[in-house]
mmCIF file of C-alpha atoms in Angstrom:
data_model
loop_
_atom_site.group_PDB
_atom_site.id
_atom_site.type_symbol
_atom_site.label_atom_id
_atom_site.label_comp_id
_atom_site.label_asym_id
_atom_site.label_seq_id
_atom_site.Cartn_x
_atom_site.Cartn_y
_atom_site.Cartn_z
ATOM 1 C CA UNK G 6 0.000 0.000 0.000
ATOM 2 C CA UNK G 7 1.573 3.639 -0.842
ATOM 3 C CA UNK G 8 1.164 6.127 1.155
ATOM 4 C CA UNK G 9 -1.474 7.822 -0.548
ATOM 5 C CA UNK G 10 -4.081 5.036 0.112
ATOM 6 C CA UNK G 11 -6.608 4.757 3.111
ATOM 7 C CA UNK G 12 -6.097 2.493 5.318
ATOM 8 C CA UNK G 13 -8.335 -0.494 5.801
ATOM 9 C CA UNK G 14 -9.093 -1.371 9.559
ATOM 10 C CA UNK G 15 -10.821 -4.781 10.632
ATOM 11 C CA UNK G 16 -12.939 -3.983 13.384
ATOM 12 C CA UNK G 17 -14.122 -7.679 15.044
ATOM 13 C CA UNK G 18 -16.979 -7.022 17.257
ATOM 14 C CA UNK G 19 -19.665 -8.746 19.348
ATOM 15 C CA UNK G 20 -21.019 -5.875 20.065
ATOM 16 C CA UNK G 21 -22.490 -4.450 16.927
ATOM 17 C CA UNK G 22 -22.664 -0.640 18.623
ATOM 18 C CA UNK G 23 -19.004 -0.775 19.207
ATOM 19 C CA UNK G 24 -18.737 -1.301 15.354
ATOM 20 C CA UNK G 25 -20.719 1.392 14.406
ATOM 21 C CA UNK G 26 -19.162 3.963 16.950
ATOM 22 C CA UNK G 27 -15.732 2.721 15.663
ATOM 23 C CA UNK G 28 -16.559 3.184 12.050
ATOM 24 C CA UNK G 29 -18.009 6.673 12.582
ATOM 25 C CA UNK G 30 -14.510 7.824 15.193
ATOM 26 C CA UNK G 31 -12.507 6.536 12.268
ATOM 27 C CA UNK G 32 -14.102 7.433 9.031
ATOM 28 C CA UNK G 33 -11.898 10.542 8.400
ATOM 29 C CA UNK G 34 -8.836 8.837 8.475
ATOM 30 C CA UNK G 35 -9.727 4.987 7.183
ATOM 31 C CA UNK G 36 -12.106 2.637 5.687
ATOM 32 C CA UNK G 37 -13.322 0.039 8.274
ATOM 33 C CA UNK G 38 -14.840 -3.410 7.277
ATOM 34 C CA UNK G 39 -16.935 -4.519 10.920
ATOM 35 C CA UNK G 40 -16.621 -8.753 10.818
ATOM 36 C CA UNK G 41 -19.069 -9.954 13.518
ATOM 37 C CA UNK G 42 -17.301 -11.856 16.079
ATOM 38 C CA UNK G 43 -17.162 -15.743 15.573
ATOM 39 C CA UNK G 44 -16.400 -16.091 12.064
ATOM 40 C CA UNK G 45 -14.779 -19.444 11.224
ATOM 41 C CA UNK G 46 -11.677 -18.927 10.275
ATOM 42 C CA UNK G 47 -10.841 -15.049 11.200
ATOM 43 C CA UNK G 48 -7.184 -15.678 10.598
ATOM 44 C CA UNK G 49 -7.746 -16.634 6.891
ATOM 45 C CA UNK G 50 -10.106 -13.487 6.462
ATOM 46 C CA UNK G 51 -7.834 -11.319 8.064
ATOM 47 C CA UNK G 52 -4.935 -12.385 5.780
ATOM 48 C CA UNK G 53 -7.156 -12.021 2.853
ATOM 49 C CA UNK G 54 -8.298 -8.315 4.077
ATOM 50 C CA UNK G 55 -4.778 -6.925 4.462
ATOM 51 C CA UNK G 56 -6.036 -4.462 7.665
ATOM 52 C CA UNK G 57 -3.270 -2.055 8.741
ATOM 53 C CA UNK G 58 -5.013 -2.620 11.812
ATOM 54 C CA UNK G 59 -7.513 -4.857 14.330
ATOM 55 C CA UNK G 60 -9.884 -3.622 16.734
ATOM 56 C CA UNK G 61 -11.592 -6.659 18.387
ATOM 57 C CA UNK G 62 -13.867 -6.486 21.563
ATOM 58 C CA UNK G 63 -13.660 -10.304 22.390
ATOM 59 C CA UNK G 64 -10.575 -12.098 24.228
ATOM 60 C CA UNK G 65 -11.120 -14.946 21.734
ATOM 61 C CA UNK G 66 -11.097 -12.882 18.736
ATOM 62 C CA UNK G 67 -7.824 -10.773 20.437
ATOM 63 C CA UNK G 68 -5.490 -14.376 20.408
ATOM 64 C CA UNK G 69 -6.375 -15.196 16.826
ATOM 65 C CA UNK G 70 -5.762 -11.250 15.839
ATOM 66 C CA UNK G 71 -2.369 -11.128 17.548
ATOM 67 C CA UNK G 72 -1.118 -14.458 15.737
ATOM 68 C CA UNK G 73 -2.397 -12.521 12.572
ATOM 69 C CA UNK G 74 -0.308 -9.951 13.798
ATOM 70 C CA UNK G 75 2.673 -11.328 14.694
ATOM 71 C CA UNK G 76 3.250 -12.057 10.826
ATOM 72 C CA UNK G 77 1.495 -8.782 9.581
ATOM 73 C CA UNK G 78 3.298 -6.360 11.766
ATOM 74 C CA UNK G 79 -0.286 -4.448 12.357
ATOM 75 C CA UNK G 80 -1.521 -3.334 15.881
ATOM 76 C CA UNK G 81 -4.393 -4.599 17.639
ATOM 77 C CA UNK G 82 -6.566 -2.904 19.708
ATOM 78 C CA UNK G 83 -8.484 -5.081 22.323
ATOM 79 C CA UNK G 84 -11.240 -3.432 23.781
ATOM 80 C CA UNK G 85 -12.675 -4.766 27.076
ATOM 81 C CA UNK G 86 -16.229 -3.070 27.325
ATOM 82 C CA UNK G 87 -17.151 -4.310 30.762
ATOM 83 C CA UNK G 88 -13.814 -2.588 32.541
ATOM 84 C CA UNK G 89 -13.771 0.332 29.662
ATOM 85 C CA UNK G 90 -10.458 -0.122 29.116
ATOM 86 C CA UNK G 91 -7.906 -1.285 26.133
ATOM 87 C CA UNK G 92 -5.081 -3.113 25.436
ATOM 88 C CA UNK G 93 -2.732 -2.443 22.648
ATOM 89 C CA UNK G 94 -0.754 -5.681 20.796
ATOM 90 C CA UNK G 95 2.678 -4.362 18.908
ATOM 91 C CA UNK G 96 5.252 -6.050 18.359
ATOM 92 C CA UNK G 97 4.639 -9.132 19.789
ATOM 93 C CA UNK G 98 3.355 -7.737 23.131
ATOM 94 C CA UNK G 99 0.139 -6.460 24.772
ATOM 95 C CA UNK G 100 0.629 -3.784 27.074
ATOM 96 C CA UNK G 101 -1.708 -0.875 28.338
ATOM 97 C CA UNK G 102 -1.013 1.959 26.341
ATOM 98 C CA UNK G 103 -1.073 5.890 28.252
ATOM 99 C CA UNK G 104 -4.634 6.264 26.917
ATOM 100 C CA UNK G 105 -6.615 3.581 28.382
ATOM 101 C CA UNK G 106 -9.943 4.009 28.101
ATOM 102 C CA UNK G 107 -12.663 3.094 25.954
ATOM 103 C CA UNK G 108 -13.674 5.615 24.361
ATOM 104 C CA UNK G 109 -14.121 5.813 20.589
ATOM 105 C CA UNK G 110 -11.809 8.939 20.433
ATOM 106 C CA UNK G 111 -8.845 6.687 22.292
ATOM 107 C CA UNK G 112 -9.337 3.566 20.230
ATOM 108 C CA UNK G 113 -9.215 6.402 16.963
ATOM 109 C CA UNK G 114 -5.950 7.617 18.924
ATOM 110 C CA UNK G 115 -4.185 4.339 18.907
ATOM 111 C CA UNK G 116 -5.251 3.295 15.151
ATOM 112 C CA UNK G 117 -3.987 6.038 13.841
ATOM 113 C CA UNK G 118 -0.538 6.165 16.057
ATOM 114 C CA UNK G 119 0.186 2.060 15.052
ATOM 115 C CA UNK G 120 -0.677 2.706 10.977
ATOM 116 C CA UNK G 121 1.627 5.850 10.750
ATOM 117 C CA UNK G 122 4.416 4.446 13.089
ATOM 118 C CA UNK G 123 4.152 1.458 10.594
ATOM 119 C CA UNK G 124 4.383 3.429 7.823
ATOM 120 C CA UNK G 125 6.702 5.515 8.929
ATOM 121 C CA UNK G 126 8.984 2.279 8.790
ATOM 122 C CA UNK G 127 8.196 0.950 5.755
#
């Protein structure tokens, strides 16, 4: 992808709100594709898709994302709706990134800081 291109985010949900709250925090800056949670084979439709990045609001969904990831060198964003709080997988490790919350504008935040980093070292 050059530069010039939106990015594509995969946005795995179980919560179909979340995925339309997502789609509208990120529309200026990416296209989104929302994949209900508890596809068969995720990992196969994820390689297919090519996302620059995963939001996913299932723990699940989050371990088949980060394998995904460990290949793609893309971020995930996990998003834990009960405690409001994320988690942020980059290379190779989750950790709980200095914005922490939940909130639409955070997850937007943290999408658009992993794609740029990454393609700032491409």
């Amino acid at each position: 992808m050059n530069g010039s291109e939106r990015p594509l985010v995969a946005i795995v949900c179980a919560v179909p709100l979340l995925g339309e709250a997502l789609v509208g925090a990120l529309e200026a800056m990416a296209d989104c594709t929302v994949i209900p949670a508890r596809q068969p084979e995720l990992g196969g439709l994820l390689k297919s898709l090519h996302p620059e990045a995963i939001i996913v609001d299932d723990e699940q969904e989050a371990a088949v994302a980060a394998t995904y990831a460990r290949f793609a060198h893309v971020p995930v964003i996990q998003v834990s709706l009960r405690a409001s709080k994320v988690q942020l997988f980059e290379d190779g490790v989750w950790a709980a990134p200095e914005e922490h919350d939940a909130s639409p504008e955070t997850i937007r935040n943290l999408v658009a800081g992993g794609i740029f980093a990454r393609r700032a070292r491409a």
